[in-house]
């Protein structure tokens, strides 16, 4: 796996405030091929119950869902591919991009996915790194991104600040 410092550099290098959903020189044919390769490898590893789909109006290209029988009980796995990078991330549960969504991912799966990403021309990015505060040039203020509110200590809604997740794996 790439060192986290290098992944952060790549996140910053891929950021372009003029292109929110896809990079300037977006190659849709290559993106389709990479996503098909990613989906095919996950289907081969986990069986025909794996499902996948594309996403519109997002910096996210698509998702692959793996049934809970292949992971921790009650927590199905998911793998997401961004239009940028192309970055790939993974987690478990029903909430993508939450602090505990990597819990239960075994190192064998993460190592396999990282190797697969390198093979198909992608970059695996751990969710924990994507949840770091966003400090890139694109304007991702509270009213411009589709984050969810969480409850503060006294029950009031507290808006979460933008994270790298919001730049590369979110609806725009």
JSON list of C-alpha atoms in Angstrom, two decimals:
[
{"chain": "A", "resi": 1, "resn": "UNK", "atom": "CA", "xyz": [0.00, 0.00, 0.00]},
{"chain": "A", "resi": 2, "resn": "UNK", "atom": "CA", "xyz": [1.18, 3.48, -0.76]},
{"chain": "A", "resi": 3, "resn": "UNK", "atom": "CA", "xyz": [2.41, 5.46, 2.21]},
{"chain": "A", "resi": 4, "resn": "UNK", "atom": "CA", "xyz": [-0.34, 7.70, 3.62]},
{"chain": "A", "resi": 5, "resn": "UNK", "atom": "CA", "xyz": [1.76, 10.79, 2.95]},
{"chain": "A", "resi": 6, "resn": "UNK", "atom": "CA", "xyz": [1.88, 9.88, -0.78]},
{"chain": "A", "resi": 7, "resn": "UNK", "atom": "CA", "xyz": [-1.87, 9.20, -0.85]},
{"chain": "A", "resi": 8, "resn": "UNK", "atom": "CA", "xyz": [-2.50, 12.65, 0.66]},
{"chain": "A", "resi": 9, "resn": "UNK", "atom": "CA", "xyz": [-0.31, 14.17, -2.08]},
{"chain": "A", "resi": 10, "resn": "UNK", "atom": "CA", "xyz": [-2.34, 12.35, -4.74]},
{"chain": "A", "resi": 11, "resn": "UNK", "atom": "CA", "xyz": [-5.62, 13.54, -3.21]},
{"chain": "A", "resi": 12, "resn": "UNK", "atom": "CA", "xyz": [-4.37, 17.12, -3.41]},
{"chain": "A", "resi": 13, "resn": "UNK", "atom": "CA", "xyz": [-2.96, 16.72, -6.93]},
{"chain": "A", "resi": 14, "resn": "UNK", "atom": "CA", "xyz": [-6.28, 15.35, -8.23]},
{"chain": "A", "resi": 15, "resn": "UNK", "atom": "CA", "xyz": [-8.33, 18.17, -6.75]},
{"chain": "A", "resi": 16, "resn": "UNK", "atom": "CA", "xyz": [-9.58, 20.72, -9.28]},
{"chain": "A", "resi": 17, "resn": "UNK", "atom": "CA", "xyz": [-12.17, 23.33, -8.23]},
{"chain": "A", "resi": 18, "resn": "UNK", "atom": "CA", "xyz": [-13.26, 23.73, -11.88]},
{"chain": "A", "resi": 19, "resn": "UNK", "atom": "CA", "xyz": [-14.24, 20.06, -12.16]},
{"chain": "A", "resi": 20, "resn": "UNK", "atom": "CA", "xyz": [-16.33, 18.77, -9.28]},
{"chain": "A", "resi": 21, "resn": "UNK", "atom": "CA", "xyz": [-17.69, 15.47, -10.64]},
{"chain": "A", "resi": 22, "resn": "UNK", "atom": "CA", "xyz": [-15.00, 14.30, -13.06]},
{"chain": "A", "resi": 23, "resn": "UNK", "atom": "CA", "xyz": [-11.42, 15.39, -13.75]},
{"chain": "A", "resi": 24, "resn": "UNK", "atom": "CA", "xyz": [-10.61, 17.68, -16.69]},
{"chain": "A", "resi": 25, "resn": "UNK", "atom": "CA", "xyz": [-9.22, 14.90, -18.89]},
{"chain": "A", "resi": 26, "resn": "UNK", "atom": "CA", "xyz": [-11.70, 12.24, -17.83]},
{"chain": "A", "resi": 27, "resn": "UNK", "atom": "CA", "xyz": [-11.46, 9.01, -19.80]},
{"chain": "A", "resi": 28, "resn": "UNK", "atom": "CA", "xyz": [-14.89, 7.40, -19.45]},
{"chain": "A", "resi": 29, "resn": "UNK", "atom": "CA", "xyz": [-13.82, 4.27, -21.35]},
{"chain": "A", "resi": 30, "resn": "UNK", "atom": "CA", "xyz": [-10.92, 3.68, -18.96]},
{"chain": "A", "resi": 31, "resn": "UNK", "atom": "CA", "xyz": [-13.17, 4.35, -15.96]},
{"chain": "A", "resi": 32, "resn": "UNK", "atom": "CA", "xyz": [-15.71, 1.78, -17.21]},
{"chain": "A", "resi": 33, "resn": "UNK", "atom": "CA", "xyz": [-12.95, -0.77, -17.74]},
{"chain": "A", "resi": 34, "resn": "UNK", "atom": "CA", "xyz": [-11.46, -0.24, -14.28]},
{"chain": "A", "resi": 35, "resn": "UNK", "atom": "CA", "xyz": [-14.88, -0.50, -12.64]},
{"chain": "A", "resi": 36, "resn": "UNK", "atom": "CA", "xyz": [-15.71, -3.66, -14.61]},
{"chain": "A", "resi": 37, "resn": "UNK", "atom": "CA", "xyz": [-12.36, -5.17, -13.58]},
{"chain": "A", "resi": 38, "resn": "UNK", "atom": "CA", "xyz": [-12.98, -4.21, -9.94]},
{"chain": "A", "resi": 39, "resn": "UNK", "atom": "CA", "xyz": [-16.51, -5.62, -9.98]},
{"chain": "A", "resi": 40, "resn": "UNK", "atom": "CA", "xyz": [-15.43, -8.79, -11.79]},
{"chain": "A", "resi": 41, "resn": "UNK", "atom": "CA", "xyz": [-12.67, -9.52, -9.29]},
{"chain": "A", "resi": 42, "resn": "UNK", "atom": "CA", "xyz": [-15.03, -8.98, -6.34]},
{"chain": "A", "resi": 43, "resn": "UNK", "atom": "CA", "xyz": [-17.65, -11.26, -7.94]},
{"chain": "A", "resi": 44, "resn": "UNK", "atom": "CA", "xyz": [-15.00, -13.89, -8.53]},
{"chain": "A", "resi": 45, "resn": "UNK", "atom": "CA", "xyz": [-13.86, -13.70, -4.91]},
{"chain": "A", "resi": 46, "resn": "UNK", "atom": "CA", "xyz": [-17.28, -13.41, -3.20]},
{"chain": "A", "resi": 47, "resn": "UNK", "atom": "CA", "xyz": [-19.72, -15.00, -5.63]},
{"chain": "A", "resi": 48, "resn": "UNK", "atom": "CA", "xyz": [-22.73, -14.01, -7.72]},
{"chain": "A", "resi": 49, "resn": "UNK", "atom": "CA", "xyz": [-24.56, -12.25, -4.88]},
{"chain": "A", "resi": 50, "resn": "UNK", "atom": "CA", "xyz": [-22.21, -9.26, -5.30]},
{"chain": "A", "resi": 51, "resn": "UNK", "atom": "CA", "xyz": [-24.10, -6.26, -6.74]},
{"chain": "A", "resi": 52, "resn": "UNK", "atom": "CA", "xyz": [-22.81, -3.08, -8.31]},
{"chain": "A", "resi": 53, "resn": "UNK", "atom": "CA", "xyz": [-24.03, 0.16, -9.77]},
{"chain": "A", "resi": 54, "resn": "UNK", "atom": "CA", "xyz": [-23.07, 3.56, -11.05]},
{"chain": "A", "resi": 55, "resn": "UNK", "atom": "CA", "xyz": [-23.75, 6.89, -9.37]},
{"chain": "A", "resi": 56, "resn": "UNK", "atom": "CA", "xyz": [-24.90, 10.10, -11.06]},
{"chain": "A", "resi": 57, "resn": "UNK", "atom": "CA", "xyz": [-24.25, 13.70, -10.02]},
{"chain": "A", "resi": 58, "resn": "UNK", "atom": "CA", "xyz": [-21.34, 12.69, -7.84]},
{"chain": "A", "resi": 59, "resn": "UNK", "atom": "CA", "xyz": [-17.56, 12.55, -7.71]},
{"chain": "A", "resi": 60, "resn": "UNK", "atom": "CA", "xyz": [-18.14, 8.86, -7.02]},
{"chain": "A", "resi": 61, "resn": "UNK", "atom": "CA", "xyz": [-18.15, 6.59, -10.09]},
{"chain": "A", "resi": 62, "resn": "UNK", "atom": "CA", "xyz": [-19.81, 3.51, -8.61]},
{"chain": "A", "resi": 63, "resn": "UNK", "atom": "CA", "xyz": [-20.22, 1.04, -5.78]},
{"chain": "A", "resi": 64, "resn": "UNK", "atom": "CA", "xyz": [-19.93, -2.70, -5.27]},
{"chain": "A", "resi": 65, "resn": "UNK", "atom": "CA", "xyz": [-21.93, -4.32, -2.45]},
{"chain": "A", "resi": 66, "resn": "UNK", "atom": "CA", "xyz": [-20.82, -7.60, -0.93]},
{"chain": "A", "resi": 67, "resn": "UNK", "atom": "CA", "xyz": [-23.39, -9.46, 1.20]},
{"chain": "A", "resi": 68, "resn": "UNK", "atom": "CA", "xyz": [-22.82, -9.73, 4.93]},
{"chain": "A", "resi": 69, "resn": "UNK", "atom": "CA", "xyz": [-22.20, -13.47, 4.66]},
{"chain": "A", "resi": 70, "resn": "UNK", "atom": "CA", "xyz": [-18.77, -12.56, 3.27]},
{"chain": "A", "resi": 71, "resn": "UNK", "atom": "CA", "xyz": [-17.89, -10.26, 6.18]},
{"chain": "A", "resi": 72, "resn": "UNK", "atom": "CA", "xyz": [-18.83, -9.47, 9.74]},
{"chain": "A", "resi": 73, "resn": "UNK", "atom": "CA", "xyz": [-22.42, -10.54, 10.56]},
{"chain": "A", "resi": 74, "resn": "UNK", "atom": "CA", "xyz": [-24.84, -7.65, 10.13]},
{"chain": "A", "resi": 75, "resn": "UNK", "atom": "CA", "xyz": [-22.26, -5.55, 8.28]},
{"chain": "A", "resi": 76, "resn": "UNK", "atom": "CA", "xyz": [-22.17, -6.03, 4.53]},
{"chain": "A", "resi": 77, "resn": "UNK", "atom": "CA", "xyz": [-19.01, -4.89, 2.78]},
{"chain": "A", "resi": 78, "resn": "UNK", "atom": "CA", "xyz": [-18.83, -2.21, 0.13]},
{"chain": "A", "resi": 79, "resn": "UNK", "atom": "CA", "xyz": [-16.18, -0.96, -2.26]},
{"chain": "A", "resi": 80, "resn": "UNK", "atom": "CA", "xyz": [-16.42, 2.45, -3.92]},
{"chain": "A", "resi": 81, "resn": "UNK", "atom": "CA", "xyz": [-14.54, 3.90, -6.89]},
{"chain": "A", "resi": 82, "resn": "UNK", "atom": "CA", "xyz": [-14.19, 7.64, -7.37]},
{"chain": "A", "resi": 83, "resn": "UNK", "atom": "CA", "xyz": [-14.07, 9.40, -10.73]},
{"chain": "A", "resi": 84, "resn": "UNK", "atom": "CA", "xyz": [-10.81, 10.95, -9.52]},
{"chain": "A", "resi": 85, "resn": "UNK", "atom": "CA", "xyz": [-7.48, 9.25, -9.07]},
{"chain": "A", "resi": 86, "resn": "UNK", "atom": "CA", "xyz": [-9.16, 6.81, -9.60]},
{"chain": "A", "resi": 87, "resn": "UNK", "atom": "CA", "xyz": [-9.37, 6.31, -5.88]},
{"chain": "A", "resi": 88, "resn": "UNK", "atom": "CA", "xyz": [-10.97, 3.22, -4.34]},
{"chain": "A", "resi": 89, "resn": "UNK", "atom": "CA", "xyz": [-12.06, 2.78, -0.75]},
{"chain": "A", "resi": 90, "resn": "UNK", "atom": "CA", "xyz": [-13.87, 0.09, 1.22]},
{"chain": "A", "resi": 91, "resn": "UNK", "atom": "CA", "xyz": [-15.75, -0.49, 4.43]},
{"chain": "A", "resi": 92, "resn": "UNK", "atom": "CA", "xyz": [-18.51, -2.42, 6.14]},
{"chain": "A", "resi": 93, "resn": "UNK", "atom": "CA", "xyz": [-22.01, -1.58, 7.28]},
{"chain": "A", "resi": 94, "resn": "UNK", "atom": "CA", "xyz": [-24.77, 0.45, 5.72]},
{"chain": "A", "resi": 95, "resn": "UNK", "atom": "CA", "xyz": [-23.29, 3.92, 6.22]},
{"chain": "A", "resi": 96, "resn": "UNK", "atom": "CA", "xyz": [-20.54, 4.79, 3.78]},
{"chain": "A", "resi": 97, "resn": "UNK", "atom": "CA", "xyz": [-17.83, 7.10, 5.05]},
{"chain": "A", "resi": 98, "resn": "UNK", "atom": "CA", "xyz": [-18.48, 6.95, 8.78]},
{"chain": "A", "resi": 99, "resn": "UNK", "atom": "CA", "xyz": [-15.70, 6.72, 11.34]},
{"chain": "A", "resi": 100, "resn": "UNK", "atom": "CA", "xyz": [-16.34, 3.07, 12.24]},
{"chain": "A", "resi": 101, "resn": "UNK", "atom": "CA", "xyz": [-17.06, 1.72, 8.76]},
{"chain": "A", "resi": 102, "resn": "UNK", "atom": "CA", "xyz": [-13.58, 0.19, 8.43]},
{"chain": "A", "resi": 103, "resn": "UNK", "atom": "CA", "xyz": [-14.10, -1.80, 11.63]},
{"chain": "A", "resi": 104, "resn": "UNK", "atom": "CA", "xyz": [-14.08, -5.49, 10.86]},
{"chain": "A", "resi": 105, "resn": "UNK", "atom": "CA", "xyz": [-12.28, -5.32, 7.52]},
{"chain": "A", "resi": 106, "resn": "UNK", "atom": "CA", "xyz": [-9.64, -8.00, 7.79]},
{"chain": "A", "resi": 107, "resn": "UNK", "atom": "CA", "xyz": [-6.11, -7.19, 6.69]},
{"chain": "A", "resi": 108, "resn": "UNK", "atom": "CA", "xyz": [-6.18, -10.04, 4.16]},
{"chain": "A", "resi": 109, "resn": "UNK", "atom": "CA", "xyz": [-9.08, -8.41, 2.31]},
{"chain": "A", "resi": 110, "resn": "UNK", "atom": "CA", "xyz": [-7.48, -4.94, 2.46]},
{"chain": "A", "resi": 111, "resn": "UNK", "atom": "CA", "xyz": [-4.16, -6.31, 1.16]},
{"chain": "A", "resi": 112, "resn": "UNK", "atom": "CA", "xyz": [-5.94, -8.18, -1.65]},
{"chain": "A", "resi": 113, "resn": "UNK", "atom": "CA", "xyz": [-7.96, -5.08, -2.59]},
{"chain": "A", "resi": 114, "resn": "UNK", "atom": "CA", "xyz": [-4.87, -2.86, -2.55]},
{"chain": "A", "resi": 115, "resn": "UNK", "atom": "CA", "xyz": [-3.04, -5.31, -4.85]},
{"chain": "A", "resi": 116, "resn": "UNK", "atom": "CA", "xyz": [-6.07, -5.49, -7.14]},
{"chain": "A", "resi": 117, "resn": "UNK", "atom": "CA", "xyz": [-6.24, -1.70, -7.29]},
{"chain": "A", "resi": 118, "resn": "UNK", "atom": "CA", "xyz": [-2.58, -1.49, -8.33]},
{"chain": "A", "resi": 119, "resn": "UNK", "atom": "CA", "xyz": [-3.20, -4.15, -10.98]},
{"chain": "A", "resi": 120, "resn": "UNK", "atom": "CA", "xyz": [-6.17, -2.33, -12.56]},
{"chain": "A", "resi": 121, "resn": "UNK", "atom": "CA", "xyz": [-4.75, 1.19, -12.30]},
{"chain": "A", "resi": 122, "resn": "UNK", "atom": "CA", "xyz": [-6.47, 2.41, -9.14]},
{"chain": "A", "resi": 123, "resn": "UNK", "atom": "CA", "xyz": [-5.25, 3.64, -5.75]},
{"chain": "A", "resi": 124, "resn": "UNK", "atom": "CA", "xyz": [-6.66, 2.19, -2.52]},
{"chain": "A", "resi": 125, "resn": "UNK", "atom": "CA", "xyz": [-7.36, 4.90, 0.07]},
{"chain": "A", "resi": 126, "resn": "UNK", "atom": "CA", "xyz": [-8.33, 3.92, 3.63]},
{"chain": "A", "resi": 127, "resn": "UNK", "atom": "CA", "xyz": [-11.55, 5.55, 4.87]},
{"chain": "A", "resi": 128, "resn": "UNK", "atom": "CA", "xyz": [-9.72, 6.91, 7.92]},
{"chain": "A", "resi": 129, "resn": "UNK", "atom": "CA", "xyz": [-7.53, 9.02, 5.65]},
{"chain": "A", "resi": 130, "resn": "UNK", "atom": "CA", "xyz": [-10.57, 10.21, 3.63]},
{"chain": "A", "resi": 131, "resn": "UNK", "atom": "CA", "xyz": [-12.24, 11.38, 6.85]},
{"chain": "A", "resi": 132, "resn": "UNK", "atom": "CA", "xyz": [-9.39, 13.78, 7.59]},
{"chain": "A", "resi": 133, "resn": "UNK", "atom": "CA", "xyz": [-10.39, 17.47, 7.30]},
{"chain": "A", "resi": 134, "resn": "UNK", "atom": "CA", "xyz": [-10.50, 18.69, 3.73]},
{"chain": "A", "resi": 135, "resn": "UNK", "atom": "CA", "xyz": [-7.88, 21.35, 3.00]},
{"chain": "A", "resi": 136, "resn": "UNK", "atom": "CA", "xyz": [-7.95, 21.45, -0.80]},
{"chain": "A", "resi": 137, "resn": "UNK", "atom": "CA", "xyz": [-8.81, 24.33, -3.15]},
{"chain": "A", "resi": 138, "resn": "UNK", "atom": "CA", "xyz": [-12.38, 23.32, -4.00]},
{"chain": "A", "resi": 139, "resn": "UNK", "atom": "CA", "xyz": [-15.11, 25.17, -2.15]},
{"chain": "A", "resi": 140, "resn": "UNK", "atom": "CA", "xyz": [-16.82, 22.52, 0.01]},
{"chain": "A", "resi": 141, "resn": "UNK", "atom": "CA", "xyz": [-18.63, 24.59, 2.57]},
{"chain": "A", "resi": 142, "resn": "UNK", "atom": "CA", "xyz": [-21.53, 23.32, 4.64]},
{"chain": "A", "resi": 143, "resn": "UNK", "atom": "CA", "xyz": [-24.14, 24.53, 2.14]},
{"chain": "A", "resi": 144, "resn": "UNK", "atom": "CA", "xyz": [-22.31, 23.03, -0.85]},
{"chain": "A", "resi": 145, "resn": "UNK", "atom": "CA", "xyz": [-21.91, 19.42, 0.22]},
{"chain": "A", "resi": 146, "resn": "UNK", "atom": "CA", "xyz": [-24.35, 16.74, 1.20]},
{"chain": "A", "resi": 147, "resn": "UNK", "atom": "CA", "xyz": [-22.98, 15.72, 4.56]},
{"chain": "A", "resi": 148, "resn": "UNK", "atom": "CA", "xyz": [-25.15, 14.58, 7.39]},
{"chain": "A", "resi": 149, "resn": "UNK", "atom": "CA", "xyz": [-25.58, 16.29, 10.73]},
{"chain": "A", "resi": 150, "resn": "UNK", "atom": "CA", "xyz": [-24.75, 14.51, 13.94]},
{"chain": "A", "resi": 151, "resn": "UNK", "atom": "CA", "xyz": [-26.00, 15.29, 17.39]},
{"chain": "A", "resi": 152, "resn": "UNK", "atom": "CA", "xyz": [-23.81, 17.37, 19.65]},
{"chain": "A", "resi": 153, "resn": "UNK", "atom": "CA", "xyz": [-23.43, 16.73, 23.35]},
{"chain": "A", "resi": 154, "resn": "UNK", "atom": "CA", "xyz": [-26.61, 18.57, 24.26]},
{"chain": "A", "resi": 155, "resn": "UNK", "atom": "CA", "xyz": [-28.69, 17.11, 21.43]},
{"chain": "A", "resi": 156, "resn": "UNK", "atom": "CA", "xyz": [-28.32, 20.03, 19.01]},
{"chain": "A", "resi": 157, "resn": "UNK", "atom": "CA", "xyz": [-27.40, 19.38, 15.39]},
{"chain": "A", "resi": 158, "resn": "UNK", "atom": "CA", "xyz": [-23.75, 19.96, 14.67]},
{"chain": "A", "resi": 159, "resn": "UNK", "atom": "CA", "xyz": [-22.65, 20.30, 11.05]},
{"chain": "A", "resi": 160, "resn": "UNK", "atom": "CA", "xyz": [-19.57, 18.25, 10.25]},
{"chain": "A", "resi": 161, "resn": "UNK", "atom": "CA", "xyz": [-16.76, 20.07, 8.47]},
{"chain": "A", "resi": 162, "resn": "UNK", "atom": "CA", "xyz": [-15.92, 18.85, 4.94]},
{"chain": "A", "resi": 163, "resn": "UNK", "atom": "CA", "xyz": [-13.53, 15.90, 4.68]},
{"chain": "A", "resi": 164, "resn": "UNK", "atom": "CA", "xyz": [-11.64, 14.40, 1.75]},
{"chain": "A", "resi": 165, "resn": "UNK", "atom": "CA", "xyz": [-14.47, 11.88, 1.59]},
{"chain": "A", "resi": 166, "resn": "UNK", "atom": "CA", "xyz": [-16.80, 14.73, 0.56]},
{"chain": "A", "resi": 167, "resn": "UNK", "atom": "CA", "xyz": [-14.52, 15.71, -2.32]},
{"chain": "A", "resi": 168, "resn": "UNK", "atom": "CA", "xyz": [-14.06, 12.28, -3.91]},
{"chain": "A", "resi": 169, "resn": "UNK", "atom": "CA", "xyz": [-16.88, 9.99, -2.73]},
{"chain": "A", "resi": 170, "resn": "UNK", "atom": "CA", "xyz": [-19.93, 12.22, -2.43]},
{"chain": "A", "resi": 171, "resn": "UNK", "atom": "CA", "xyz": [-22.85, 13.60, -4.39]},
{"chain": "A", "resi": 172, "resn": "UNK", "atom": "CA", "xyz": [-22.17, 17.07, -5.76]}
]
